[in-house]
Amino acid sequence: FYRLRHNYLLVTVQYTSNLITIMGKGGDKSVTLTAKSRKISLEELSHHRTPDDAWMSYQGKVYDVSGWEDHPGGSVIFTHAGDDCTDIFAAFHPVSALKNLQSFEIGTLDESVVPSDQSANKLKPAKQKEFEQAYRTLRAKMVSMGLFNADPLYFLYKFSSNLLLLTLSVCCVVLSEKFSVHMVGAIFMALFWQQSGWLAHDFAHHQVFKNRFYGDILALITINWFQGFSAQWWRGKHNAHHAVPNLHASVEGACDGDPDIDTMPILAWSLKMAESAQNSEWGRFMIKWQSVFYFPALLLARLSWSHQGWVFVWGGWGQHSTAAADLDRKNMRYRSGEKAFLLLHYLGLFAIMSYMPIVNALCFYLLAQTSCGMFLAIVFGLGHNGMAVYPANQRPDFWKLQVSTTRNITSNWFVDWFCGGLQYQVDHHLFPMLPRHNLKKANELVQSFCKEQGVSYHEADML
């Protein structure tokens, strides 16, 4: 009996330890029930910035999400470790998600203690708090206006028109033997991949369906099958970008850096990035001539993303661009679906290429890949390149961060089609779950709010 009881206790302790590791240390009820009244200063909060030591604040309460490996959204939860997540939480989640956070509560934020550490969160004056409340009120107004409600017919039209591009590409290959016509088919394929990227972007941001499972399945179809990427890889990378756009990571091991500007030693987006190449002859050469290499690098962007997506799903050689990609890969939600749809992509692509002579097929593949890389990168570059870059521990508030690191593209019929909603990059970053067909209305409200609050707002023509 003693041995049985001893073994039972060991199993119970081990199970509890594993549960806390998976859920986050704050998920230990025996700890949180006695510690919720604890006062935590801004400076103390700032010292917990890594995935295995992650505290964050939400509406004045502090949560310990350290090691929360099964967070439904993946590793993006750690982008705001050591900081306030009130507004980015609202941007990514329905209100019902708050109940999942409550079990991690460990105390309340004490803003009466002025931080002495330069890297700590700064004390917010009353005017700043009024500003934050104003843009939260604007968001509530937009919800009441129904701007977050999707039009199913619009997305059915976009889905169908994307398939038309694929059909045109296949027809160019199957119905002709001319090299020039095959290359036209490659351009149609590039446009199909690009436009599928925008549609995948809509589904993966949960703009279309209230039931997130449907969005997940359509994301697998439009990301893995249509484009040959990985939906889980894409989400981890893209959501981190949304949470911390144009930010350098605060400390070693933190996830608060933007993976989309992790492009060294090829491209530097700030003086700090350029200075990191000083000790490398290769790095100095690349940064010196980056204005020359910029567009050639963009041509290879899609090939790089395809490789990263494949390695994420199947394993193999390659580096992931997101700090916690290994955690996302370990907790892949639809592992079998990721693999099946990725295989379907390459089987379909090779089937199309089999109708051409080998030289034509190779040229088709390279032209489609590089053209699509350029089509995508033009939109991304106009949306973010040349905008403000910050150290993560010196970031401004949510609204000013999103507005100062993004740029809109002046709308016209071609821009609206080609950019797939990201011509309203500023507005999309502020409200990522807002369907793209409502971004024009949102843009009018955002511009008015920025003018009223004295916040700089950026827009440029495509050419």
Coordinates of C-alpha atoms in Angstrom, one line a residue:
F1 CA 0.0 0.0 0.0
Y2 CA 2.8 2.4 0.9
R3 CA 4.5 1.8 -2.5
L4 CA 1.3 2.3 -4.4
R5 CA 0.6 5.5 -2.5
H6 CA 4.2 6.7 -3.1
N7 CA 3.9 6.0 -6.9
Y8 CA 0.6 7.8 -7.1
L9 CA 2.1 10.9 -5.5
L10 CA 5.0 10.8 -7.9
V11 CA 2.7 10.5 -10.9
T12 CA 0.5 13.4 -9.5
V13 CA 3.5 15.6 -9.0
Q14 CA 4.9 14.8 -12.5
Y15 CA 1.5 15.4 -14.1
T16 CA 1.1 18.8 -12.3
S17 CA 4.6 19.8 -13.3
N18 CA 3.9 18.9 -17.0
L19 CA 0.6 20.7 -16.9
I20 CA 2.2 23.9 -15.6
T21 CA 4.9 23.7 -18.2
I22 CA 2.3 23.3 -21.0
M23 CA -0.1 25.9 -19.7
G24 CA 2.3 28.5 -18.3
K25 CA 3.4 29.0 -14.7
G26 CA 0.5 31.3 -14.0
G27 CA -1.9 28.4 -14.8
D28 CA -1.0 26.8 -11.5
K29 CA -4.2 27.5 -9.6
S30 CA -2.5 27.0 -6.2
V31 CA -0.2 29.9 -7.0
T32 CA -2.6 32.3 -8.6
L33 CA -5.3 32.1 -6.0
T34 CA -2.9 33.4 -3.3
A35 CA -1.0 35.9 -5.4
K36 CA -3.7 37.8 -7.4
S37 CA -3.5 40.7 -4.9
R38 CA 0.2 41.1 -5.5
K39 CA 1.4 44.5 -6.8
I40 CA 3.8 44.3 -9.7
S41 CA 5.7 47.4 -10.9
L42 CA 6.3 48.3 -14.5
E43 CA 10.0 47.7 -14.1
E44 CA 9.5 44.2 -12.6
L45 CA 7.1 43.4 -15.5
S46 CA 9.8 44.4 -18.0
H47 CA 12.2 41.9 -16.8
H48 CA 10.1 38.9 -17.9
R49 CA 10.6 39.0 -21.7
T50 CA 11.4 35.4 -22.9
P51 CA 9.1 32.5 -23.7
D52 CA 10.2 30.5 -20.6
D53 CA 9.8 33.6 -18.4
A54 CA 6.9 35.6 -19.9
W55 CA 4.8 38.1 -18.0
M56 CA 2.4 40.5 -19.6
S57 CA -0.3 43.0 -18.5
Y58 CA -3.9 43.3 -19.8
Q59 CA -6.1 46.1 -18.6
G60 CA -4.1 46.6 -15.4
K61 CA -3.8 42.9 -14.5
V62 CA -0.6 40.9 -14.8
Y63 CA -0.4 37.3 -16.3
D64 CA 2.4 34.8 -16.2
V65 CA 2.2 32.9 -19.5
S66 CA 5.7 31.4 -19.3
G67 CA 5.9 28.2 -21.4
W68 CA 2.3 28.4 -22.6
E69 CA 3.0 25.9 -25.4
D70 CA -0.5 25.1 -26.3
H71 CA -1.6 28.7 -26.8
P72 CA -4.1 28.4 -29.7
G73 CA -2.5 31.2 -31.7
G74 CA 1.0 29.8 -31.2
S75 CA 4.2 31.6 -30.2
V76 CA 2.8 35.1 -31.0
I77 CA 1.7 35.2 -27.3
F78 CA 5.4 35.8 -26.4
T79 CA 5.8 38.9 -28.6
H80 CA 4.4 41.0 -25.7
A81 CA 6.2 39.3 -22.9
G82 CA 7.4 42.0 -20.5
D83 CA 4.9 44.5 -21.8
D84 CA 1.2 45.5 -22.1
C85 CA -0.9 43.4 -24.4
T86 CA -4.3 45.1 -24.0
D87 CA -4.7 46.4 -27.6
I88 CA -2.9 43.6 -29.5
F89 CA -5.1 41.1 -27.6
A90 CA -8.2 42.9 -28.8
A91 CA -6.8 43.0 -32.4
F92 CA -6.3 39.3 -32.6
H93 CA -9.1 37.8 -30.4
P94 CA -12.8 37.7 -30.0
V95 CA -14.1 38.8 -26.5
S96 CA -14.7 35.2 -25.6
A97 CA -11.0 34.5 -25.6
L98 CA -10.4 36.5 -22.4
K99 CA -11.6 33.6 -20.3
N100 CA -8.6 31.5 -21.5
L101 CA -6.2 34.2 -20.1
Q102 CA -7.8 34.6 -16.6
S103 CA -6.2 31.4 -15.2
F104 CA -2.8 32.9 -15.7
E105 CA -3.4 36.0 -13.5
I106 CA -0.7 36.6 -10.9
G107 CA -1.3 40.1 -9.7
T108 CA -2.2 43.7 -10.6
L109 CA 0.0 46.4 -12.2
D110 CA 1.3 49.0 -9.8
E111 CA 1.9 52.2 -11.8
S112 CA 2.7 54.3 -8.7
V113 CA 6.4 53.3 -8.8
V114 CA 8.4 55.2 -11.4
P115 CA 10.7 52.8 -13.4
S116 CA 14.4 53.5 -12.9
D117 CA 15.6 51.1 -15.6
Q118 CA 15.9 52.7 -19.0
S119 CA 14.7 49.5 -20.7
A120 CA 11.5 49.3 -18.6
N121 CA 8.0 50.2 -19.5
K122 CA 7.4 53.9 -19.1
L123 CA 4.9 55.5 -16.8
K124 CA 1.8 56.7 -18.8
P125 CA 0.7 60.2 -18.2
A126 CA -3.0 61.0 -18.1
K127 CA -3.0 62.4 -21.6
Q128 CA -1.6 59.1 -23.0
K129 CA -4.3 57.1 -21.2
E130 CA -7.0 59.4 -22.7
F131 CA -5.5 58.8 -26.2
E132 CA -5.6 55.0 -25.7
Q133 CA -9.1 55.1 -24.5
A134 CA -10.1 57.2 -27.5
Y135 CA -8.9 54.6 -30.0
R136 CA -10.5 51.8 -28.0
T137 CA -13.8 53.8 -28.3
L138 CA -13.2 54.1 -32.0
R139 CA -12.8 50.3 -32.3
A140 CA -16.1 49.8 -30.4
K141 CA -17.8 52.2 -32.7
M142 CA -16.6 50.3 -35.7
V143 CA -17.9 47.0 -34.2
S144 CA -21.3 48.6 -33.7
M145 CA -21.3 49.8 -37.3
G146 CA -20.9 46.2 -38.4
L147 CA -17.5 46.7 -40.1
F148 CA -16.2 43.5 -38.8
N149 CA -19.0 41.5 -40.5
A150 CA -17.9 39.7 -43.7
D151 CA -19.8 39.5 -47.0
P152 CA -19.7 35.8 -48.0
L153 CA -20.5 36.6 -51.7
Y154 CA -17.5 38.9 -51.9
F155 CA -15.1 36.1 -50.8
L156 CA -16.9 33.6 -53.0
Y157 CA -16.2 36.0 -55.9
K158 CA -12.5 36.4 -54.9
F159 CA -12.1 32.6 -54.6
S160 CA -13.6 32.0 -58.0
S161 CA -11.6 34.8 -59.7
N162 CA -8.4 33.3 -58.3
L163 CA -9.3 29.9 -59.8
L164 CA -9.8 31.7 -63.1
L165 CA -6.2 32.8 -63.0
L166 CA -5.1 29.2 -62.4
T167 CA -7.3 28.0 -65.3
L168 CA -5.7 30.6 -67.7
S169 CA -2.2 29.4 -66.6
V170 CA -3.1 25.7 -67.3
C171 CA -4.6 26.6 -70.6
C172 CA -1.5 28.4 -71.8
V173 CA 0.5 25.3 -71.0
V174 CA -1.8 22.5 -72.2
L175 CA -3.2 24.2 -75.3
S176 CA 0.0 25.5 -76.8
E177 CA 3.5 24.3 -77.5
K178 CA 5.1 27.8 -77.9
F179 CA 7.7 28.9 -75.3
S180 CA 6.3 32.5 -75.3
V181 CA 2.7 31.2 -74.4
H182 CA 4.1 29.0 -71.7
M183 CA 5.8 32.0 -70.2
V184 CA 2.6 33.9 -70.3
G185 CA 1.1 30.9 -68.4
A186 CA 3.9 31.4 -65.8
I187 CA 2.9 35.0 -65.2
F188 CA -0.7 33.9 -64.7
M189 CA 0.5 31.3 -62.2
A190 CA 2.5 34.0 -60.4
L191 CA -0.6 36.1 -60.2
F192 CA -2.7 33.1 -59.0
W193 CA -0.2 32.5 -56.2
Q194 CA -0.1 36.2 -55.3
Q195 CA -3.9 36.6 -55.2
S196 CA -4.2 33.3 -53.3
G197 CA -1.9 34.9 -50.8
W198 CA -4.3 37.7 -50.2
L199 CA -7.2 35.3 -49.9
A200 CA -5.2 33.1 -47.5
H201 CA -4.4 36.3 -45.6
D202 CA -8.2 37.0 -45.2
F203 CA -8.9 33.4 -44.0
A204 CA -5.9 33.1 -41.6
H205 CA -6.8 36.5 -40.0
H206 CA -10.3 35.1 -39.3
Q207 CA -11.9 37.9 -41.3
V208 CA -14.4 35.7 -43.0
F209 CA -15.9 33.1 -40.6
K210 CA -16.9 33.6 -36.9
N211 CA -16.2 29.9 -36.5
R212 CA -12.4 29.8 -36.6
F213 CA -12.2 26.1 -37.6
Y214 CA -13.6 27.0 -41.1
G215 CA -11.0 29.8 -41.4
D216 CA -8.3 27.3 -40.5
I217 CA -9.4 24.8 -43.2
L218 CA -9.6 27.5 -45.9
A219 CA -6.2 28.7 -44.8
L220 CA -4.8 25.2 -45.3
I221 CA -6.3 25.1 -48.8
T222 CA -5.1 28.6 -49.9
I223 CA -1.7 28.5 -48.2
N224 CA -0.5 24.9 -48.4
W225 CA -2.3 23.7 -51.5
F226 CA -2.6 26.8 -53.6
Q227 CA 0.7 28.4 -52.7
G228 CA 3.0 25.6 -51.4
F229 CA 3.7 27.3 -48.0
S230 CA 2.7 26.1 -44.5
A231 CA -0.3 27.7 -42.8
Q232 CA 1.2 27.2 -39.3
W233 CA 4.6 28.6 -40.4
W234 CA 2.8 31.5 -42.1
R235 CA 0.7 32.3 -39.1
G236 CA 3.6 32.3 -36.7
K237 CA 5.7 34.6 -38.9
H238 CA 2.9 36.9 -39.9
N239 CA 1.2 37.3 -36.6
A240 CA 4.5 38.1 -35.0
H241 CA 5.0 40.7 -37.6
H242 CA 1.6 42.2 -36.8
A243 CA 2.2 42.2 -33.1
V244 CA 5.7 43.8 -33.3
P245 CA 6.1 45.5 -36.7
N246 CA 9.5 46.9 -37.5
L247 CA 10.9 46.2 -34.0
H248 CA 14.3 44.9 -33.0
A249 CA 14.2 42.2 -30.2
S250 CA 14.8 43.7 -26.8
V251 CA 17.0 41.0 -25.3
E252 CA 18.6 37.7 -26.4
G253 CA 15.9 35.0 -26.5
A254 CA 13.0 37.4 -26.6
C255 CA 10.3 37.0 -29.3
D256 CA 9.5 40.7 -29.6
G257 CA 11.4 41.3 -32.8
D258 CA 9.7 41.5 -36.2
P259 CA 10.7 38.4 -38.3
D260 CA 9.9 40.4 -41.5
I261 CA 13.0 42.6 -40.9
D262 CA 15.3 39.8 -40.0
T263 CA 17.1 40.1 -43.3
M264 CA 20.7 40.5 -42.3
P265 CA 23.3 40.4 -43.8
I266 CA 21.5 41.1 -47.1
L267 CA 19.3 44.0 -46.2
A268 CA 19.4 46.5 -43.2
W269 CA 16.4 48.5 -42.3
S270 CA 18.0 50.6 -39.6
L271 CA 21.4 51.9 -38.5
K272 CA 21.5 49.4 -35.7
M273 CA 21.1 46.5 -38.2
A274 CA 23.8 48.0 -40.5
E275 CA 26.2 48.3 -37.5
S276 CA 25.8 44.6 -36.7
A277 CA 27.6 43.9 -40.1
Q278 CA 30.8 45.8 -39.2
N279 CA 32.8 42.7 -38.2
S280 CA 32.0 40.8 -41.4
E281 CA 33.6 41.6 -44.7
W282 CA 30.7 39.9 -46.5
G283 CA 28.1 41.8 -44.4
R284 CA 29.8 45.2 -45.0
F285 CA 29.8 44.5 -48.8
M286 CA 26.1 43.5 -48.9
I287 CA 25.0 46.5 -46.8
K288 CA 27.1 48.9 -48.9
W289 CA 25.4 47.8 -52.1
Q290 CA 22.0 46.9 -50.7
S291 CA 20.3 49.4 -53.0
V292 CA 21.6 47.4 -55.9
F293 CA 20.7 44.0 -54.4
Y294 CA 17.2 45.0 -53.2
F295 CA 15.2 44.0 -56.2
P296 CA 17.2 40.9 -57.1
A297 CA 16.6 39.8 -53.4
L298 CA 12.9 40.3 -53.8
L299 CA 12.9 38.0 -56.8
L300 CA 14.1 35.2 -54.6
A301 CA 11.6 35.9 -51.7
R302 CA 9.0 33.3 -52.7
L303 CA 11.6 30.6 -53.2
S304 CA 12.9 31.3 -49.7
W305 CA 9.4 31.2 -48.2
S306 CA 8.6 27.9 -50.0
H307 CA 11.7 26.3 -48.6
Q308 CA 11.0 27.5 -45.1
G309 CA 7.4 26.2 -45.3
W310 CA 8.6 22.8 -46.5
V311 CA 11.2 22.5 -43.8
F312 CA 8.7 23.6 -41.2
V313 CA 6.3 20.8 -42.1
W314 CA 8.7 18.0 -43.1
G315 CA 11.9 18.9 -41.4
G316 CA 15.4 19.2 -43.1
W317 CA 18.0 21.8 -43.5
G318 CA 17.0 25.4 -43.2
Q319 CA 16.6 28.3 -40.8
H320 CA 13.2 29.5 -39.6
S321 CA 12.6 33.3 -39.6
T322 CA 10.5 33.4 -36.4
A323 CA 12.2 33.2 -33.0
A324 CA 9.9 30.6 -31.6
A325 CA 9.3 28.6 -34.9
D326 CA 10.5 25.4 -33.2
L327 CA 7.7 25.8 -30.6
D328 CA 5.1 26.4 -33.3
R329 CA 6.4 23.3 -35.3
K330 CA 6.2 21.2 -32.1
N331 CA 2.6 22.2 -31.6
M332 CA 1.4 22.2 -35.2
R333 CA -2.4 22.1 -35.1
Y334 CA -3.2 20.3 -38.3
R335 CA -0.1 18.3 -39.0
S336 CA -1.7 15.7 -41.3
G337 CA -3.6 18.4 -43.2
E338 CA -0.4 20.5 -43.6
K339 CA 1.5 17.6 -45.1
A340 CA -1.4 16.4 -47.4
F341 CA -2.1 19.8 -48.9
L342 CA 1.6 20.6 -49.3
L343 CA 2.0 17.4 -51.3
L344 CA -1.0 18.2 -53.4
H345 CA 0.6 21.6 -54.3
Y346 CA 3.7 20.0 -55.7
L347 CA 1.9 17.1 -57.4
G348 CA -0.3 19.6 -59.1
L349 CA 2.6 21.9 -60.1
F350 CA 4.6 19.0 -61.5
A351 CA 1.6 17.7 -63.4
I352 CA 1.2 21.1 -65.1
M353 CA 5.0 21.2 -65.9
S354 CA 4.9 17.7 -67.3
Y355 CA 3.1 19.1 -70.4
M356 CA 6.2 21.1 -71.4
P357 CA 9.7 20.3 -72.6
I358 CA 12.1 20.3 -69.7
V359 CA 13.7 23.7 -70.6
N360 CA 10.2 25.3 -70.9
A361 CA 9.2 23.7 -67.6
L362 CA 12.2 24.9 -65.7
C363 CA 11.8 28.4 -67.2
F364 CA 8.1 28.3 -66.3
Y365 CA 8.9 27.4 -62.7
L366 CA 11.6 30.0 -62.2
L367 CA 9.6 32.8 -63.9
A368 CA 6.5 32.0 -61.9
Q369 CA 8.4 31.8 -58.6
T370 CA 10.4 35.0 -59.1
S371 CA 7.6 37.0 -60.6
C372 CA 5.3 36.1 -57.7
G373 CA 8.1 37.0 -55.2
M374 CA 8.3 40.4 -56.8
F375 CA 4.5 40.9 -56.9
L376 CA 4.2 40.1 -53.2
A377 CA 7.3 42.0 -52.2
I378 CA 6.3 45.2 -54.0
V379 CA 3.2 45.4 -51.8
F380 CA 5.1 44.5 -48.6
G381 CA 7.9 47.0 -49.4
L382 CA 5.5 49.9 -50.0
G383 CA 3.7 49.0 -46.9
H384 CA 6.6 48.9 -44.5
N385 CA 10.1 49.7 -46.0
G386 CA 11.4 53.1 -45.1
M387 CA 9.1 53.5 -42.1
A388 CA 10.1 53.9 -38.5
V389 CA 12.1 51.1 -36.8
Y390 CA 12.2 50.8 -33.0
P391 CA 13.9 48.8 -30.3
A392 CA 11.1 46.5 -28.8
N393 CA 11.6 47.9 -25.3
Q394 CA 11.1 51.5 -26.5
R395 CA 8.0 50.9 -28.7
P396 CA 5.2 53.5 -28.6
D397 CA 1.6 52.6 -27.8
F398 CA -0.3 50.2 -30.1
W399 CA -1.9 52.8 -32.3
K400 CA 1.2 54.9 -32.8
L401 CA 3.4 51.8 -33.4
Q402 CA 1.1 50.5 -36.1
V403 CA 0.6 53.9 -37.8
S404 CA 4.3 54.9 -37.7
T405 CA 5.6 51.6 -39.1
T406 CA 3.1 51.2 -42.0
R407 CA 2.2 53.1 -45.2
N408 CA -1.0 53.1 -47.3
I409 CA -1.0 53.0 -51.1
T410 CA -3.4 55.4 -52.8
S411 CA -6.4 53.5 -54.0
N412 CA -7.6 52.9 -57.5
W413 CA -9.1 49.9 -59.3
F414 CA -5.8 48.3 -60.2
V415 CA -4.2 48.9 -56.8
D416 CA -7.3 47.5 -55.0
W417 CA -7.0 44.3 -57.1
F418 CA -3.3 44.0 -57.1
C419 CA -2.7 44.7 -53.4
G420 CA -5.6 42.5 -52.1
G421 CA -6.6 44.9 -49.3
L422 CA -3.1 45.8 -48.2
Q423 CA -3.3 49.1 -50.0
Y424 CA -4.9 50.0 -46.6
Q425 CA -1.9 48.6 -44.7
V426 CA -2.3 51.1 -41.9
D427 CA -5.9 50.3 -41.3
H428 CA -5.4 46.6 -41.7
H429 CA -2.6 46.6 -39.0
L430 CA -4.9 48.5 -36.6
F431 CA -7.8 46.1 -37.2
P432 CA -6.4 42.8 -38.7
M433 CA -9.7 40.9 -38.3
L434 CA -11.7 43.5 -40.3
P435 CA -12.7 42.1 -43.7
R436 CA -10.9 43.8 -46.6
H437 CA -14.1 45.0 -48.3
N438 CA -14.7 47.2 -45.3
L439 CA -11.2 48.7 -45.1
K440 CA -12.2 51.7 -47.2
K441 CA -14.8 52.8 -44.7
A442 CA -12.4 52.1 -41.9
N443 CA -9.8 54.2 -43.6
E444 CA -12.0 57.3 -43.5
L445 CA -12.5 56.9 -39.7
V446 CA -8.8 56.2 -39.2
Q447 CA -7.7 59.3 -41.1
S448 CA -10.1 61.4 -39.2
F449 CA -9.0 60.1 -35.9
C450 CA -5.3 60.6 -36.7
K451 CA -6.0 64.2 -37.8
E452 CA -8.0 64.8 -34.6
Q453 CA -5.3 63.4 -32.4
G454 CA -2.3 64.9 -34.2
V455 CA -0.8 61.5 -35.2
S456 CA 1.1 61.4 -38.5
Y457 CA -0.5 59.2 -41.2
H458 CA 1.4 58.0 -44.3
E459 CA 0.2 57.3 -47.8
A460 CA 2.0 57.1 -51.1
D461 CA 1.2 56.3 -54.8
M462 CA 2.3 52.9 -56.1
L463 CA 4.6 54.5 -58.8

